[in-house]
XYZ file of C-alpha atoms in Angstrom:
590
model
C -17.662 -8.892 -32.659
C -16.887 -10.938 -35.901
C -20.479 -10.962 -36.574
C -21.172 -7.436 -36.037
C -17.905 -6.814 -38.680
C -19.350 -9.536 -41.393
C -22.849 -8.004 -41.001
C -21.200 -4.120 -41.612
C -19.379 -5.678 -44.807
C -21.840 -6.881 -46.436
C -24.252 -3.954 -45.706
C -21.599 -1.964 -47.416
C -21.162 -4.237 -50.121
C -24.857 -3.565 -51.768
C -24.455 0.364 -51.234
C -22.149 1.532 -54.016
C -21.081 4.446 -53.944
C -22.026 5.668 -50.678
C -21.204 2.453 -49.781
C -17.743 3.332 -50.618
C -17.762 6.945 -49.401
C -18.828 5.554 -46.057
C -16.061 3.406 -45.872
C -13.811 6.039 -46.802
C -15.096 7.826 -43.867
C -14.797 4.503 -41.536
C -10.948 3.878 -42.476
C -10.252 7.357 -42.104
C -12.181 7.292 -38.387
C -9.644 4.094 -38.138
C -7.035 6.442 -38.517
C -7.739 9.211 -36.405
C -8.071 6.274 -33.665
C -4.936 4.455 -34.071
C -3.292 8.286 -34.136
C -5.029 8.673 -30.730
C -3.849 5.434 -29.410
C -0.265 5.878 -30.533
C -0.167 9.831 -29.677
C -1.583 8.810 -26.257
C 1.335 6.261 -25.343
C 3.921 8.417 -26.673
C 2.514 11.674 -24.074
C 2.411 8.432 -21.106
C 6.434 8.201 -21.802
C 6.298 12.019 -21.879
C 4.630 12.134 -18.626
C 6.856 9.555 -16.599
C 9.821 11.430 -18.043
C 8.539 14.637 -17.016
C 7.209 13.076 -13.418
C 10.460 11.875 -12.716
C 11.966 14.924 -13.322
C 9.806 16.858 -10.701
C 9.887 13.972 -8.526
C 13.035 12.336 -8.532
C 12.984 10.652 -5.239
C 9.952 8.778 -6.438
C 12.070 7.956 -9.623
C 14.182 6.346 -7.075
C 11.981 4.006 -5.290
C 10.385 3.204 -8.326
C 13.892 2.037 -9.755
C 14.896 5.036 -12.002
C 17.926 6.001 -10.935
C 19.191 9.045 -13.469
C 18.336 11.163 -10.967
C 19.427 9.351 -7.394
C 21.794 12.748 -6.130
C 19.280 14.969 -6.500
C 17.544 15.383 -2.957
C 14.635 18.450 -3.837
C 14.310 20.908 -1.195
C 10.958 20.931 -0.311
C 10.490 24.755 -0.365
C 7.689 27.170 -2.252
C 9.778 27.390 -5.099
C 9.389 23.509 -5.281
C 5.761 23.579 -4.509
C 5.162 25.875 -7.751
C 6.901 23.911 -9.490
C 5.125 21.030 -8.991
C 1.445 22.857 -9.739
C 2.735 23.882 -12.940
C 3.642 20.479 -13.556
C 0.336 19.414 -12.782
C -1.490 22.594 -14.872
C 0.905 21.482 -18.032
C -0.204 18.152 -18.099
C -3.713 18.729 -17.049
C -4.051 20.897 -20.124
C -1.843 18.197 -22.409
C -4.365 15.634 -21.387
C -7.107 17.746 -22.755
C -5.773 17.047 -26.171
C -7.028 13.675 -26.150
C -10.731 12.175 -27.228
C -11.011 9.671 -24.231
C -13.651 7.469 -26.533
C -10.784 7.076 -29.278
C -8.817 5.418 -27.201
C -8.666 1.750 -26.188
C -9.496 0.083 -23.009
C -6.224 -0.066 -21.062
C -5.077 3.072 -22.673
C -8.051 4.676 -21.399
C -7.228 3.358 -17.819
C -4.561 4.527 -18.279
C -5.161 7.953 -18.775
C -7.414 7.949 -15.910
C -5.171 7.018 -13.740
C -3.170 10.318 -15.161
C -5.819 12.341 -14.254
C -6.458 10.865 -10.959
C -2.491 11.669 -10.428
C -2.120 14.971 -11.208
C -5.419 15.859 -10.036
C -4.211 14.617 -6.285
C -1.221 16.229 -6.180
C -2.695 19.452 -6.967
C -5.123 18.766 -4.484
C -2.997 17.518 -1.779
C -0.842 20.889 -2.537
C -3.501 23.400 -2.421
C -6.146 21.885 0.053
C -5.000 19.245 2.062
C -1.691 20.702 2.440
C -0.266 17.770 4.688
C 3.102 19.377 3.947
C 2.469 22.045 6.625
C 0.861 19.604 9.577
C 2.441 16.775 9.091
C 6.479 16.774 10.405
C 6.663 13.341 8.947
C 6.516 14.658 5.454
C 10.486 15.192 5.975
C 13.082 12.718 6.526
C 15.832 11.668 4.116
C 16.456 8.668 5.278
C 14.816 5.911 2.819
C 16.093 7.631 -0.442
C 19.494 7.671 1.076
C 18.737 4.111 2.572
C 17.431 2.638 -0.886
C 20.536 3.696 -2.966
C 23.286 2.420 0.154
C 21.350 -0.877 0.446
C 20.496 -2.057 -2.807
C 22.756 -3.131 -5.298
C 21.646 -1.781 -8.764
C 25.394 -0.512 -9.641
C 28.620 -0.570 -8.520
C 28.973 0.546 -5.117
C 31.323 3.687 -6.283
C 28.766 4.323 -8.361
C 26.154 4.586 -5.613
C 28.084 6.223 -3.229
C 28.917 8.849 -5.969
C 25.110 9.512 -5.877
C 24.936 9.651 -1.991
C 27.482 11.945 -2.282
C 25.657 14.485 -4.173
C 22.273 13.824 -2.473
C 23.659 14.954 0.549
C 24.492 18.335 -0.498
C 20.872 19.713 0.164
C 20.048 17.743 3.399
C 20.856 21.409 5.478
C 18.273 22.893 3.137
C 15.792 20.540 3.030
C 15.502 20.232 6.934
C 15.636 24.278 7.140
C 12.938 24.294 4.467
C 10.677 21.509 6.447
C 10.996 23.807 9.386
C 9.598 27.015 7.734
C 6.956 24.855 6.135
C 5.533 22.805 9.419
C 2.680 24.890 10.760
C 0.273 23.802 13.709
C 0.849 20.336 13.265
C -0.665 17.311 15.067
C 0.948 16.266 18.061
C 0.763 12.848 16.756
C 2.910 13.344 13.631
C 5.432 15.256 15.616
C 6.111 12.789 17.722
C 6.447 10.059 14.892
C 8.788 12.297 12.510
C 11.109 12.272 16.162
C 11.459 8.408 16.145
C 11.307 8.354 12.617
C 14.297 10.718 11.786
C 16.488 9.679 14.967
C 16.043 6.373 12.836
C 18.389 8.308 10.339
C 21.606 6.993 11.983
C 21.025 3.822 11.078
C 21.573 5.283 7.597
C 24.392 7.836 8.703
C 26.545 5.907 10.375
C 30.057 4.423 10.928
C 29.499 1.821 8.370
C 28.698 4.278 5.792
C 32.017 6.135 6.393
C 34.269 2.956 6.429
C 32.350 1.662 3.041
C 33.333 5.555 1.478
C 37.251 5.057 2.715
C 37.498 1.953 1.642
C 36.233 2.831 -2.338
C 37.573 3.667 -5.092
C 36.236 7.446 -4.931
C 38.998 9.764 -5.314
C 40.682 11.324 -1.948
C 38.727 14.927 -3.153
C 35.669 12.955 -3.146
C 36.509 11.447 -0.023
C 37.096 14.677 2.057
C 34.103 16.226 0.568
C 32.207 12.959 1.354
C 33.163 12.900 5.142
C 32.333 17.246 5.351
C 28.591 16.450 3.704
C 28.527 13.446 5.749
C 29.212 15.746 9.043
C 26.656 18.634 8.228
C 23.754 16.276 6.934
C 24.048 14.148 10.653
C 24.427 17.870 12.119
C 20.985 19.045 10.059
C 18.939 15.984 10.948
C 20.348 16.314 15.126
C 19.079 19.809 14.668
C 15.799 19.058 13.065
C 15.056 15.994 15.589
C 15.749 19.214 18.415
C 13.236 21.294 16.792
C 11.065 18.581 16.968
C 11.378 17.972 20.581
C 11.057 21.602 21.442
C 7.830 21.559 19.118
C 6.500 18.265 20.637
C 6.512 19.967 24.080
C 5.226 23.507 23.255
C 2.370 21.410 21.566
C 1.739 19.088 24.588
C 1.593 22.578 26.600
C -0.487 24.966 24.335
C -2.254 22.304 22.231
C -2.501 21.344 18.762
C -4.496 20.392 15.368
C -6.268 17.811 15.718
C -5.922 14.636 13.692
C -9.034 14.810 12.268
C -9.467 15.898 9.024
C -13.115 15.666 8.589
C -15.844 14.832 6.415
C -14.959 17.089 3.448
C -11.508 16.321 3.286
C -12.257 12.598 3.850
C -14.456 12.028 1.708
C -11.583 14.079 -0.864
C -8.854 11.792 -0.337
C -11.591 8.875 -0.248
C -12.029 9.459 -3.778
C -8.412 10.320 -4.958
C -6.604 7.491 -2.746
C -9.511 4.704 -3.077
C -10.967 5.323 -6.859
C -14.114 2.583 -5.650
C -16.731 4.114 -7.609
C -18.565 4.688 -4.011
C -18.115 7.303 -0.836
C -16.409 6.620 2.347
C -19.923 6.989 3.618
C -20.954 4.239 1.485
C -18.339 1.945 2.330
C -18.708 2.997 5.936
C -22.212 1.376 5.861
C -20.945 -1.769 3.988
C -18.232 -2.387 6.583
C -21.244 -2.624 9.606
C -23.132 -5.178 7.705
C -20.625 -7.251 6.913
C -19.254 -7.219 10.695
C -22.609 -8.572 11.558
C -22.675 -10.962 9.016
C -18.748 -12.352 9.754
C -19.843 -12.384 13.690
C -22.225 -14.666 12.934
C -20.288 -17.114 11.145
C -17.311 -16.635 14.275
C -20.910 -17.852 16.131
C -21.524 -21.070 14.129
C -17.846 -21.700 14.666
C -17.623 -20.874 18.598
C -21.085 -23.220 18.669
C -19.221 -25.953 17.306
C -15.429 -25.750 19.029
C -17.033 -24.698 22.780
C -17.944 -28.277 23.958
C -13.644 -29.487 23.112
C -12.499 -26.546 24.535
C -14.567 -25.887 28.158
C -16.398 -27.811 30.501
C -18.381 -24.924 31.731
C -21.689 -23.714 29.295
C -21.227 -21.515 26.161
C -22.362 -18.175 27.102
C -25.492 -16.387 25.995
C -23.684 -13.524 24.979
C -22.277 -14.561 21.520
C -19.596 -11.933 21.292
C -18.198 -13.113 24.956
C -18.646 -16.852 23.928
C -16.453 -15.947 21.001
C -13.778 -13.679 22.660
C -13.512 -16.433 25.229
C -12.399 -19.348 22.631
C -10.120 -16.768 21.152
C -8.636 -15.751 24.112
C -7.816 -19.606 24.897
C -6.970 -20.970 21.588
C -4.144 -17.734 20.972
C -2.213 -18.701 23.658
C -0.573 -21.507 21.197
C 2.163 -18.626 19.429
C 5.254 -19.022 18.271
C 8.294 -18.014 21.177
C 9.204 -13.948 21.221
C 12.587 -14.387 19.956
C 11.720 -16.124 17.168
C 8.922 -14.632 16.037
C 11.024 -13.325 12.561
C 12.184 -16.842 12.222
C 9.217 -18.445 12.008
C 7.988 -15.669 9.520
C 10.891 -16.393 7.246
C 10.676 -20.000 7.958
C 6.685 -20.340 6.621
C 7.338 -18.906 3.063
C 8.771 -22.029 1.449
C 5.468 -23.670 2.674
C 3.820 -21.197 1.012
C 4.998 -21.572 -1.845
C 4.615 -25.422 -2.141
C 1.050 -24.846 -1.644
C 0.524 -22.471 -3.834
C 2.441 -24.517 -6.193
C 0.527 -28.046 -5.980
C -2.729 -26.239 -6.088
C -1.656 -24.360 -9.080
C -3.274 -21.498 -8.059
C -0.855 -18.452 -9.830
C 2.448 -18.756 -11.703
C 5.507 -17.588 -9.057
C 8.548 -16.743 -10.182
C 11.524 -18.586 -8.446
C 14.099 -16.116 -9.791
C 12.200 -13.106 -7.887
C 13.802 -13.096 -4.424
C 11.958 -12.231 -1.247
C 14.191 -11.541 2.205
C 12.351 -11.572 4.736
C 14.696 -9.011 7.322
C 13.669 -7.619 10.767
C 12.084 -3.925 9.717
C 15.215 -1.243 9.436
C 15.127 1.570 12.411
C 13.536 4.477 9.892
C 10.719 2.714 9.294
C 9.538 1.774 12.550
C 6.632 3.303 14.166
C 4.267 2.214 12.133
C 3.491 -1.196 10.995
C 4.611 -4.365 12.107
C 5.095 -6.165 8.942
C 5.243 -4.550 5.722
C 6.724 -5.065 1.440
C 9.630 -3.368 0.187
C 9.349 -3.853 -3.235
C 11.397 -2.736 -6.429
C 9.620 -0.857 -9.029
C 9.338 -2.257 -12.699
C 12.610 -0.303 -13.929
C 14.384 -3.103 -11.692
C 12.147 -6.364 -12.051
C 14.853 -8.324 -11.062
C 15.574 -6.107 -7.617
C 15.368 -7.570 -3.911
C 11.916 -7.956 -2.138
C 11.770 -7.319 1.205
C 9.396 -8.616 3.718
C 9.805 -6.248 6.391
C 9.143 -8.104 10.085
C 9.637 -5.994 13.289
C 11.159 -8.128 15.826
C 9.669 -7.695 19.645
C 13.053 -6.777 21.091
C 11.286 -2.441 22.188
C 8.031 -4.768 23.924
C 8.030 -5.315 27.828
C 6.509 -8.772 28.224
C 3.197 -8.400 29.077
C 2.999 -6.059 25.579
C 5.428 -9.106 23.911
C 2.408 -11.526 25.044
C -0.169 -9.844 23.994
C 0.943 -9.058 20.880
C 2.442 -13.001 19.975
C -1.211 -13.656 21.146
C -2.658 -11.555 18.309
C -0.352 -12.585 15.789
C -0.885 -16.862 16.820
C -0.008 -19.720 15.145
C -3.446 -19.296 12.894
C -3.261 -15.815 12.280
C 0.431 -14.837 11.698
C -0.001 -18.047 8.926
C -2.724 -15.219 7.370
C -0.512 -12.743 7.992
C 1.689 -14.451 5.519
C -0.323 -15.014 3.068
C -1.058 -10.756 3.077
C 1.980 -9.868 2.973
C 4.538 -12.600 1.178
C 2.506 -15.558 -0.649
C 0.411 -15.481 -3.097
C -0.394 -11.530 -1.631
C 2.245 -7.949 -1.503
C 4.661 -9.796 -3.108
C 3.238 -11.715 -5.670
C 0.784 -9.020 -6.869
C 4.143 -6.962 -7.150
C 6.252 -9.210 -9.170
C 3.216 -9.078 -11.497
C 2.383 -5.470 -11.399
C 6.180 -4.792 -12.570
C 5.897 -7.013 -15.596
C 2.395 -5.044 -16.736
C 2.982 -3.505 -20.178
C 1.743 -0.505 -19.399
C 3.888 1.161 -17.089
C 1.393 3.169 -15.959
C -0.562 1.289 -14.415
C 2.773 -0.678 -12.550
C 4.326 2.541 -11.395
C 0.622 4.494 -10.414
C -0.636 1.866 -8.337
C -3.799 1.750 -6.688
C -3.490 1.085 -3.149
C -7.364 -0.064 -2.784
C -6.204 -3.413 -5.388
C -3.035 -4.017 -3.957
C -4.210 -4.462 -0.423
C -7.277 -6.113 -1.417
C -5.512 -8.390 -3.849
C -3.291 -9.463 -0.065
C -7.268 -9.048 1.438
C -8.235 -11.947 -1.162
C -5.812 -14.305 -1.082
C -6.469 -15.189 2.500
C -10.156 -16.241 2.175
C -8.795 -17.960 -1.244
C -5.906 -20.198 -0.017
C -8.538 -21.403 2.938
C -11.365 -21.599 0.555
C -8.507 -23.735 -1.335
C -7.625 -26.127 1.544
C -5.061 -24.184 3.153
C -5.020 -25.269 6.809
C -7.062 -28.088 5.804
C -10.623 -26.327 6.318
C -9.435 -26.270 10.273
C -12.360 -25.194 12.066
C -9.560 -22.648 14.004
C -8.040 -21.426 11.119
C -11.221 -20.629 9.747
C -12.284 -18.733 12.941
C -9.121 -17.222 13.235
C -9.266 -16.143 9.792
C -12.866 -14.306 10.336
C -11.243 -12.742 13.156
C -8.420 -11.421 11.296
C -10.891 -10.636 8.381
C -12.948 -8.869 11.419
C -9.949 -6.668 11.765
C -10.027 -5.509 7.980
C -13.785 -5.100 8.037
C -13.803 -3.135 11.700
C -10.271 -1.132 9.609
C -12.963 0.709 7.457
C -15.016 1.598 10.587
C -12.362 2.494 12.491
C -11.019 4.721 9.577
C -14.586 7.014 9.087
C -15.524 7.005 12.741
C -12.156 8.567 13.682
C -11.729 11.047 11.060
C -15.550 11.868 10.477
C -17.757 11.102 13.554
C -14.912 11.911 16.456
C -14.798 8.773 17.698
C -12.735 8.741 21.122
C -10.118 6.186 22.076
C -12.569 4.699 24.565
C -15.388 3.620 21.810
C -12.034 2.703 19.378
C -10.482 0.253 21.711
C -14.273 -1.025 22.504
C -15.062 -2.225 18.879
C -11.652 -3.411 18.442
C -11.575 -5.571 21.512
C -14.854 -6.289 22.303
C -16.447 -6.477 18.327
C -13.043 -7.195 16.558
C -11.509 -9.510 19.282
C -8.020 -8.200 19.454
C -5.783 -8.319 21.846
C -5.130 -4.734 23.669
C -1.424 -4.334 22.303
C -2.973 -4.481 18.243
C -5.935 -2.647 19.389
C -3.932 -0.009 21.174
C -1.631 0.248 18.036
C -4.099 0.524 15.575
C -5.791 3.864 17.224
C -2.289 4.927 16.905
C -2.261 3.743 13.172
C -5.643 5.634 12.565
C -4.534 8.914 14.203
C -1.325 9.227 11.951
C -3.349 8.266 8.531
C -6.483 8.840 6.938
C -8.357 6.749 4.261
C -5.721 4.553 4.097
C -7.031 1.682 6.694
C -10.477 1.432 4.351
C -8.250 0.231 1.643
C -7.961 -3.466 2.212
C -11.830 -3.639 2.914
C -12.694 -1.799 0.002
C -10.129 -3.743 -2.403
C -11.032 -6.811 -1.078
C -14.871 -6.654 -1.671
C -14.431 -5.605 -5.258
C -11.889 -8.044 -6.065
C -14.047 -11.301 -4.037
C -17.480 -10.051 -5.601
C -15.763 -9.981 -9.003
C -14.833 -12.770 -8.869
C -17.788 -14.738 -7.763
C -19.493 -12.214 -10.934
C -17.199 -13.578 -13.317
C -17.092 -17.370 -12.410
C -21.059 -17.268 -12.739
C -20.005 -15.511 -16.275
C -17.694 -18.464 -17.550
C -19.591 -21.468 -15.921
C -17.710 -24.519 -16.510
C -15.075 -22.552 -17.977
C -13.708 -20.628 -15.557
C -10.611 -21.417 -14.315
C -9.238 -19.891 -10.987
C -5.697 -19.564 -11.565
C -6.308 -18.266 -15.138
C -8.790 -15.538 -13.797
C -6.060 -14.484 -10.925
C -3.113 -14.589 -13.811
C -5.214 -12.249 -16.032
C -6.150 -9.795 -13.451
C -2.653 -9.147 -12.697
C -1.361 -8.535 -15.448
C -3.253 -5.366 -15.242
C -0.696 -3.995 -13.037
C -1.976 -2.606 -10.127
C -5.166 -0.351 -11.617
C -8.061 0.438 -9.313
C -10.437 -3.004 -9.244
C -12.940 -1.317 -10.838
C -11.003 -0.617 -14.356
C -9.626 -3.969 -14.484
C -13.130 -5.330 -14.098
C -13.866 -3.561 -17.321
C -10.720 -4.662 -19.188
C -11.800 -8.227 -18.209
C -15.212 -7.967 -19.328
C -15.213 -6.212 -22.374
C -11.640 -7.239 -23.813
């Protein structure tokens, strides 16, 4: 770059006076650039101001809290609202010459585009908000302002207050909009929103009387407080009625096929490939991780049985699973031992000098609240950059709803090796550590509009990375725990497209999970669930996690002698949490 500059300064040195005109023209091309640049950032602020407005529970989770006691009733009035949001800025954006701006303000506006172009998308086509029953429940905004403690509690409850006041509304507005929905998401927004009383409960109404809230405030408090837990009892009746006249007459199917698919593919993923594409990836890399789990099996068989390895690989392999995952931690302490492995985590991460960790971020590790059950078993609550400083939690559901043979099966998945991995993912150096990071991004686009393919492959990554690092001491049974467990996120992907695209049944689901992925029948058995209440989302940690490993491995080959792992890993996150495939581009060309 300095050359290219010198060279273009002395070229116009020995031109005179079109020399000079064509400088004139440069420095006034300068101009028009910087005007770009600066014009650009100013209509980001413009757009998060605007977004927060028209979303303000998203403002919420995302730590903005100007707008905490305003609950929007989803209705058609809202829903027009929204789309000419999404036409104002589509036509703002046009305003801009992409190739004036920089790098990360290009990204930037991108990931604009990719925004507003999904929620139009997801209002007019997809339209998840008539299907899909667990679209509505008011529990986690209500839950996030309660529970955290980003202002004085009078102050909070002042906003809970006036949230309340449209919960009647926005239950009799989910009802008109919920039209031939799956039977699947019917019966989740039942256990979801009779998870509301953990929210509305006794506790609330002793922490309200024993304020400083004036006795009008009080009174109206306890009234709201009475017809909101009277709206969500209705809405969870509704429900049930619906759940059964569904189970009778039958319902939409889960599938949203290819079309749609390969839609959200592109708007929710942003890989720079189709779900097709990655589809076919994910089998050839399940063949090529089976045959390492092979090597492995080859080499642990004659310590483990006295009988002969079987010819079948796959049964040779399931077999030495099956024996080895009996060593688990005890059912009632399976969230103690989660919370108990961070600080080890952390040490490692820490003598290896692998990434920088904050000691003054917290993370809680707390058994998952009743609201958001149903879905995951372990799972990040993070705060968004407007509150760096905010609680992390690492949400751990405890096994107390299990009967013990489902209690055994799943401590069996979730062994000594793997729920180690499973920390990794979700606390150390993975969720949580990409999130501190992504909140101290200077752009806060790219912090708040995250891209879920990077932040689960970022977790994806830093499992293969801490054992490629010593973690576990190159164990031969961490390491084939870890390709099981890495089998999962691959088999995730093909799980994902054969469900939604090719109609794969439960039968040939719980086949590759168990028999190709090796998991126990409890994870296997949850996951179809998992893949019939989402779509796309499960290819997300495959997807992220090739892009992120192959750049890598592209980029140490680039640098030679000088690359430097924990310098590479520092500078990719401080991209926030943009799609891989931007980030790659900031990193190359910066």
């Amino acid at each position: 770059m300095k050359k290219a500059a010198l060279t273009l300064a002395i070229a116009l040195s020995l031109t005179g006076l079109t020399a000079c005109q064509t400088q004139t023209s440069i420095e006034q091309s300068t101009i028009e650039m910087t005007d770009q640049n600066l014009a650009f950032q100013q209509f980001s602020q413009s757009f998060i101001d605007d977004l927060w407005l028209e979303s303000p529970t998203w403002a919420l989770y995302s730590g903005f809290h100007q707008y905490d006691g305003v609950l929007k009733v989803p209705n058609e009035q809202a829903r027009q609202a929204s789309l000419d949001f999404v036409s104002k800025q589509s036509a703002l954006l046009t305003h801009f010459d992409k190739d004036s701006l920089t790098p990360g303000l290009l990204t930037d506006y991108r990931l604009i585009e990719n925004l507003i172009g999904q929620m139009r998308w997801d209002i007019e086509t997809f339209k998840s908000w008539q299907w899909d029953p667990t679209n509505y429940n008011v529990s986690g905004g209500f839950a996030q302002i309660i529970n955290e403690n980003f202002a004085p509690l009078d102050q909070r409850l002042a906003s809970v207050l006036s949230r309340m006041e449209n919960v009647p509304a926005y239950y009799a507005a989910a009802r008109e909009n919920i039209s031939h929905p799956t039977l699947e998401h019917t019966q989740l927004a039942i256990m979801q929103n009779e998870g509301a009383f953990s929210v509305f409960n006794n506790d609330l109404l002793d922490q309200v009387i024993a304020s400083e809230l004036t006795n009008e405030q009080k009174v109206l408090f306890v009234t709201r407080f009475n017809k909101a837990t009277i709206a969500i009892n209705e809405h969870i009746d509704w429900l049930k009625a619906l759940e059964a006249k569904l189970d009778k007459e039958g319902a939409r199917s889960f599938r949203i096929g290819e079309t749609l698919y390969e839609q959200k593919f592109t708007y929710d993923i942003q890989a720079g490939m189709s779900g097709k594409a990655l589809y076919e990836k994910a089998i050839e890399d399940k063949n090529r991780v089976q045959a390492e789990m092979t090597k492995i099996t080859e080499k642990l068989w004659p310590t483990n049985f006295d009988t002969p390895m079987p010819k079948d690989n796959k049964v040779a392999i399931k077999q030495l699973i099956d024996k080895l995952s009996v060593k688990h931690v005890k059912r009632d302490d399976f969230v103690d031992e989660v919370r108990a492995q961070i600080p080890e985590l952390i040490a490692f991460v820490n003598e290896k000098d692998l990434v920088t960790l904050d000691p003054n971020k917290p993370l809680i590790v707390r058994e998952t609240p009743a609201y958001m059950r149903g879905y995951a078993g372990a799972s990040i609550s993070a705060p968004g950059p407007y509150e760096k400083s905010g609680n992390t939690y690492y949400n751990v559901t405890p096994l107390d709803g299990m009967n013990d043979e489902s209690a055994e099966s799943y401590l069996r998945e979730y062994n000594h090796w793997i729920l180690q991995v499973l920390n990794i993912h979700e606390a150390i150096p993975g969720h949580y550590t990409q999130l501190v990071y992504s909140n101290e991004s200077p752009s806060l686009i790219k912090s708040l509009f995250g891209n879920g393919a990077m932040v689960e492959g970022w977790a994806v990554y830093t499992e293969r990375m801490m054992l490629e690092e010593g973690y576990g001491n190159f164990e031969p049974e961490m390491w084939l725990m870890y390709y099981k467990w890495n089998l999962r996120v691959i088999c995730n992907t093909i799980l994902d497209y054969g469900i939604q695209v090719k109609g794969m049944t439960e039968a040939e689901a719980l086949d590759l999970m168990i028999n190709e992925a090796f998991q126990q029948q409890a994870e296997a058995q949850g996951k179809w669930r998992r893949a019939t209440l989402s779509q796309v989302q499960l290819t997300s940690y495959y997807s992220g996690y090739r892009e992120i490993y192959d750049f890598r491995e592209e980029y140490k080959a680039l640098k030679g002698e000088d690359f430097d792992l924990k310098a590479f890993h520092e500078e990719f996150l401080s991209y926030g949490s943009a799609p891989v495939k931007y980030i790659r581009e900031l990193m190359l060309h910066k």
